[in-house]
Amino acid sequence: MLTNKYLKLQSDYFRLLGFNIFASNGSWTHPWRTICSIISVATFLPLTAAFCLQHMQHIDQLTDGLCSMLIDLLALCKFGLIGWLHTELVQLIARLRTVLHIESRISMYAAIIEEANKREQFISGLYKNCFQLAAASACLLPLLRMLSSSMRSATVVGGVHTELPFPSVYPWDNRSVLNYLASYAWNVAAALGVLLPTVCVDTLFCSLTHNLCALFQIAQYKMKHFVGDTLDATLSNLADILPLYQDTLDMCDTLNRCFRPLISLQFLVASLHLCVLCYQVSANLKRPDVLFFVAFTCSILAQIYLYCHCGECVKTENANFATAIYDSAWYKTGSSWSAIGRPLQLSMMRDQRGCRIDGYFFVANMQTFLSVSTLQCFPEQLNWRS
């Protein structure tokens, strides 16, 4: 029986966004939720752009505004991915679910799938909590600052310098209580509009890759024990293993094709983010704000780590299939080698091509993560390498 942890967190967040990822038809159940989220981000973006233009001569405010703009643009791209490819993603989810359901009928394979989903839900939960904490701290920090300032000055709110979560410029005076509340609500709506697609898309990628790795592991186990008592039994086992391996490869290719543009943009934006955040941390090293910038830097690193970790797992588990062929009892086939040798050789040749998650001009793996994080967070390495 298929585990109930399969896409558990993802389905809940997609419902908040207006989608039912398990529905074969009519997966976009509440379009107004998606539209409201898009509007909250898209309408906030010009306010941030105006802030950047207004503070072109002030590098601190400019970099702060650029960070906010990059986050909004990436969130809109993830909305675009969901809207443009949601049919193909739902089909991939249904196809993967069908294969997992078939394989989970055997208790040993069900345990592999259960373990993969338990690990994935733990990682996705940490990722979700990380971004929820970042969004909550960004929204609450201005209120705490205003409260502290009000207590020190012992004045009314109108006499306190108003602060908002994100850098932006408004066509009204926020010193008015009603205007400030409207602006604050707009900021919170934009934060929620960024949070939902980020958690939905990134954790969906994490779940799909972990379940594909589980199928690779099942294929490896079957391959190690494919030799039967008779030639017919051995050929029957191969006829079960090789289609499973090929279906898993096909689903990996579909997943990579859907996420490749987003992965490219994700790494580009993350690199720019890290450059800006490293400056912000160094410029505010002796101020309390440095804690927020450090936490924000960790959340950006968590984003690219998620994609690199999942890409590394897919590459490793696919490569282990050839090792499973080596570790099998193929030498016991004797005279029947002529019948089974060719399929095994072709499988090993296909395995040498690899199965990777890439972003057009780079491969998403741990080597890429270390390169990006080291060169961006520790730029002195650039001088040493040059």
XYZ file of C-alpha atoms in Angstrom:
386
model
C 0.000 0.000 0.000
C 1.330 3.419 -0.939
C 2.360 5.567 2.018
C 0.079 8.424 3.056
C 3.137 10.690 3.265
C 3.321 10.939 -0.531
C 3.080 14.678 -1.333
C 1.306 15.299 1.986
C 2.782 18.732 2.712
C 2.736 19.726 -0.966
C -0.943 18.934 -1.469
C -1.913 21.108 1.512
C 0.045 24.113 0.237
C -1.133 23.697 -3.335
C -4.720 23.748 -2.050
C -3.979 27.075 -0.370
C -2.805 28.269 -3.763
C -5.956 26.936 -5.481
C -4.715 23.653 -6.994
C -5.476 19.997 -6.382
C -2.384 18.169 -7.591
C -4.065 14.755 -7.316
C -7.006 15.626 -9.604
C -6.696 14.159 -13.087
C -9.141 16.724 -14.504
C -9.822 20.243 -13.311
C -6.776 20.487 -11.061
C -7.145 24.279 -10.864
C -9.974 24.216 -8.329
C -9.898 27.806 -6.985
C -8.463 30.181 -9.605
C -9.291 33.244 -7.515
C -6.743 32.206 -4.877
C -3.986 32.012 -7.456
C -5.039 35.277 -9.085
C -5.119 37.120 -5.756
C -1.646 35.851 -4.896
C -0.274 36.928 -8.272
C -1.881 40.360 -7.982
C -0.462 40.894 -4.476
C 3.075 40.278 -5.761
C 2.747 41.923 -9.182
C 1.275 45.146 -7.784
C 3.916 45.345 -5.067
C 6.779 45.059 -7.552
C 6.404 48.631 -8.979
C 6.494 50.035 -5.441
C 9.831 48.329 -4.843
C 11.143 49.470 -8.238
C 10.200 53.063 -7.362
C 12.053 52.691 -4.055
C 15.186 51.544 -5.898
C 14.981 54.479 -8.323
C 14.479 56.882 -5.437
C 17.586 55.608 -3.612
C 20.011 55.161 -6.480
C 22.647 57.147 -4.568
C 22.277 55.172 -1.328
C 23.840 51.758 -1.726
C 22.317 50.269 1.460
C 18.738 51.085 0.499
C 19.380 50.172 -3.142
C 20.696 46.704 -2.334
C 17.803 46.144 0.067
C 15.336 47.036 -2.672
C 17.097 44.847 -5.229
C 16.806 41.848 -2.897
C 13.069 42.391 -2.584
C 12.666 42.805 -6.356
C 14.549 39.583 -7.092
C 12.368 37.659 -4.654
C 9.185 39.010 -6.240
C 10.370 38.247 -9.768
C 11.316 34.691 -8.848
C 7.930 34.158 -7.189
C 6.157 35.365 -10.342
C 8.250 32.936 -12.398
C 7.150 30.099 -10.127
C 3.549 31.175 -10.600
C 4.215 31.028 -14.326
C 5.655 27.520 -14.021
C 2.598 26.329 -12.114
C 0.182 27.912 -14.561
C 1.964 26.918 -17.750
C 2.961 23.368 -16.848
C 0.413 22.385 -14.216
C -1.248 19.875 -16.564
C 2.052 18.174 -17.345
C 3.065 18.206 -13.686
C -0.251 16.658 -12.627
C 0.222 13.939 -15.250
C 3.751 13.267 -13.979
C 2.487 13.084 -10.387
C -0.267 10.640 -11.407
C 2.146 8.494 -13.417
C 4.644 8.351 -10.568
C 1.879 7.592 -8.090
C 0.674 4.670 -10.227
C 4.154 3.123 -10.431
C 4.708 3.607 -6.694
C 1.340 2.009 -5.933
C 2.224 -1.033 -8.014
C 5.629 -1.467 -6.417
C 4.356 -0.891 -2.867
C 2.304 -4.105 -2.990
C 5.445 -5.911 -1.826
C 6.326 -5.050 1.768
C 10.071 -4.666 1.152
C 9.532 -2.175 -1.648
C 6.845 -0.402 0.369
C 9.424 0.089 3.134
C 11.837 1.717 0.648
C 9.102 4.077 -0.546
C 8.014 4.815 3.032
C 11.566 5.675 4.072
C 12.114 7.942 1.053
C 8.877 9.849 1.700
C 9.567 10.124 5.417
C 12.972 11.645 4.665
C 11.507 13.941 2.020
C 8.713 15.194 4.275
C 11.286 15.975 6.971
C 13.413 17.988 4.532
C 10.365 19.737 3.051
C 9.092 20.523 6.541
C 12.400 22.137 7.504
C 12.406 24.086 4.249
C 8.841 25.258 4.814
C 9.564 26.294 8.403
C 12.685 28.167 7.294
C 10.753 30.344 4.862
C 7.797 30.799 7.178
C 10.179 32.012 9.874
C 11.895 34.379 7.427
C 8.543 35.806 6.278
C 7.216 36.152 9.830
C 10.392 37.844 11.087
C 10.359 40.249 8.138
C 6.739 41.213 8.871
C 7.074 41.483 12.664
C 10.463 43.204 12.896
C 9.150 46.671 11.834
C 6.348 46.482 14.420
C 8.811 45.597 17.154
C 11.073 48.469 16.138
C 8.166 50.924 16.184
C 6.994 49.628 19.541
C 10.472 49.992 21.002
C 10.807 53.492 19.567
C 7.376 54.463 20.895
C 8.229 53.235 24.383
C 11.501 55.163 24.386
C 9.989 58.412 23.132
C 6.672 58.020 25.004
C 4.773 59.512 22.076
C 1.794 58.421 20.017
C 2.181 56.370 16.850
C 1.910 59.437 14.696
C 5.067 60.756 16.281
C 7.058 57.621 15.609
C 8.863 56.981 12.361
C 6.805 54.360 10.544
C 8.513 51.257 9.202
C 7.266 48.585 6.818
C 8.505 45.033 6.239
C 9.798 45.556 2.707
C 11.342 48.540 0.885
C 8.662 50.338 -1.105
C 7.250 53.768 -1.977
C 3.547 54.636 -1.689
C 1.380 57.388 -3.167
C 0.076 58.298 0.306
C 1.438 59.379 3.661
C 2.009 56.367 5.931
C 2.109 58.544 9.025
C -1.680 58.266 8.999
C -2.805 55.176 10.918
C -5.267 54.008 8.272
C -2.746 54.510 5.471
C -0.108 52.641 7.445
C -2.443 49.714 8.097
C -3.286 49.535 4.392
C 0.401 49.573 3.442
C 1.246 46.970 6.075
C -1.550 44.673 4.856
C -0.201 45.064 1.317
C 3.261 44.005 2.516
C 1.889 40.963 4.328
C -0.166 39.938 1.279
C 2.937 40.216 -0.917
C 4.941 38.131 1.572
C 2.244 35.445 1.512
C 2.144 35.621 -2.283
C 5.884 34.931 -2.379
C 5.826 32.238 0.319
C 3.142 29.985 -1.202
C 4.621 29.384 -4.688
C 8.121 29.078 -3.244
C 7.142 26.318 -0.822
C 4.838 24.627 -3.347
C 7.261 24.427 -6.270
C 10.482 23.757 -4.375
C 9.055 21.052 -2.106
C 7.235 19.465 -5.066
C 10.581 19.104 -6.822
C 12.049 17.618 -3.643
C 9.238 15.071 -3.320
C 9.322 13.961 -6.950
C 13.081 13.451 -6.942
C 13.010 11.477 -3.683
C 10.315 9.148 -5.007
C 12.207 8.670 -8.266
C 15.256 7.748 -6.192
C 13.087 5.206 -4.359
C 12.193 3.618 -7.702
C 15.884 3.497 -8.636
C 16.580 1.742 -5.331
C 13.814 -0.792 -5.973
C 15.208 -1.465 -9.454
C 18.659 -1.949 -7.917
C 17.367 -4.468 -5.389
C 15.514 -6.402 -8.074
C 18.578 -6.413 -10.291
C 20.782 -7.826 -7.531
C 18.351 -10.752 -7.201
C 17.216 -11.169 -10.806
C 18.704 -14.645 -11.319
C 15.962 -17.258 -10.932
C 15.929 -21.011 -10.686
C 15.201 -21.362 -14.400
C 15.932 -19.373 -17.520
C 12.251 -18.457 -17.873
C 12.180 -17.118 -14.317
C 15.330 -15.068 -14.951
C 13.937 -13.616 -18.183
C 10.658 -12.851 -16.434
C 12.524 -10.949 -13.721
C 14.435 -8.941 -16.324
C 11.181 -8.197 -18.127
C 9.954 -6.652 -14.858
C 13.142 -4.748 -13.946
C 14.134 -3.111 -17.222
C 10.740 -1.446 -17.937
C 10.740 -0.091 -14.361
C 14.216 1.351 -14.872
C 13.246 2.860 -18.218
C 10.011 4.350 -16.844
C 11.990 5.946 -14.010
C 14.459 7.433 -16.489
C 11.596 8.788 -18.598
C 9.999 10.429 -15.567
C 13.360 11.940 -14.602
C 13.671 13.423 -18.098
C 10.145 14.854 -17.845
C 10.899 16.346 -14.437
C 14.123 17.897 -15.701
C 12.405 19.329 -18.765
C 9.718 20.975 -16.617
C 12.069 22.424 -13.997
C 15.126 23.267 -16.112
C 14.146 26.915 -16.836
C 13.278 27.487 -13.186
C 16.533 25.914 -11.967
C 18.523 28.200 -14.262
C 16.683 31.278 -13.015
C 16.855 30.070 -9.414
C 20.639 29.840 -9.485
C 21.019 33.168 -11.284
C 18.830 34.978 -8.761
C 20.464 33.154 -5.844
C 23.924 34.220 -7.026
C 22.828 37.853 -7.250
C 21.136 37.555 -3.874
C 24.242 36.198 -2.222
C 26.373 38.992 -3.681
C 23.994 41.623 -2.323
C 23.540 39.899 1.035
C 27.271 39.507 1.579
C 27.581 43.269 1.183
C 24.645 43.835 3.540
C 26.161 41.585 6.205
C 29.558 43.295 5.970
C 27.985 46.767 6.017
C 25.750 46.026 9.025
C 28.132 43.828 10.972
C 27.794 45.861 14.200
C 24.030 46.436 13.939
C 21.171 44.165 15.115
C 19.984 43.959 11.486
C 22.882 41.634 10.737
C 20.931 38.750 12.300
C 18.137 39.181 9.768
C 20.565 39.345 6.845
C 22.387 36.234 8.062
C 19.068 34.363 8.365
C 18.058 35.545 4.903
C 21.394 34.372 3.490
C 20.813 30.938 5.031
C 17.360 30.750 3.396
C 18.848 31.529 -0.026
C 21.519 28.866 0.491
C 18.762 26.450 1.533
C 17.002 27.057 -1.785
C 19.959 26.159 -3.966
C 20.990 23.352 -1.609
C 17.580 21.721 -2.039
C 17.936 21.556 -5.824
C 21.583 20.486 -5.693
C 20.973 17.811 -3.065
C 18.065 16.340 -5.019
C 20.039 16.442 -8.267
C 22.958 14.695 -6.572
C 20.638 11.967 -5.236
C 19.149 11.298 -8.689
C 22.602 11.095 -10.275
C 23.922 8.773 -7.567
C 20.967 6.392 -7.494
C 20.969 6.079 -11.269
C 24.713 5.315 -11.271
C 24.139 2.653 -8.614
C 22.021 0.659 -11.057
C 25.136 -0.355 -12.997
C 26.771 -1.323 -9.708
C 23.741 -3.491 -8.941
C 24.280 -5.348 -12.224
C 27.895 -5.979 -11.251
C 26.823 -7.162 -7.786
C 24.154 -9.536 -9.128
C 24.694 -13.254 -9.560
C 25.000 -12.960 -13.342
C 27.870 -15.458 -13.291
C 25.436 -18.178 -12.214
C 23.465 -17.982 -15.457
C 25.888 -20.318 -17.205
C 24.766 -21.304 -20.680
C 21.806 -18.898 -20.527
C 24.186 -15.888 -20.570
C 23.691 -15.529 -24.311
C 19.983 -14.793 -23.676
C 20.387 -12.280 -20.842
C 23.838 -10.807 -21.485
C 22.734 -8.392 -24.180
C 19.983 -6.675 -22.085
C 22.398 -6.257 -19.187
C 25.085 -4.776 -21.425
C 22.591 -2.329 -22.946
C 21.409 -1.344 -19.457
C 24.963 -0.627 -18.366
C 25.614 1.384 -21.520
C 22.500 3.457 -20.811
C 23.586 3.933 -17.208
C 26.898 5.399 -18.380
C 24.991 8.255 -20.018
C 23.781 9.219 -16.576
C 20.587 10.860 -15.378
C 21.037 14.425 -14.254
C 19.119 17.486 -13.185
C 20.546 20.530 -14.932
C 19.924 24.158 -15.694
C 21.044 24.367 -19.333
C 24.628 25.468 -18.639
C 25.314 23.681 -15.340
C 24.401 20.500 -13.477
C 22.541 20.741 -10.176
C 24.726 18.714 -7.821
C 26.714 19.232 -4.641
C 29.801 20.353 -6.527
C 27.800 23.196 -8.038
C 26.393 24.126 -4.627
C 29.855 24.266 -3.084
C 31.135 26.370 -5.982
C 28.291 28.879 -5.776
C 28.218 29.163 -1.981
C 32.011 29.371 -1.617
C 32.623 31.915 -4.365
C 29.690 34.109 -3.339
C 29.970 33.943 0.445
C 33.780 33.875 0.530
C 34.845 36.073 -2.394
C 38.474 36.089 -1.317
C 38.648 32.652 -2.943
C 38.337 34.428 -6.285
C 41.587 36.283 -5.732
C 43.326 33.125 -4.566
C 42.233 31.164 -7.631
C 43.161 33.959 -10.004
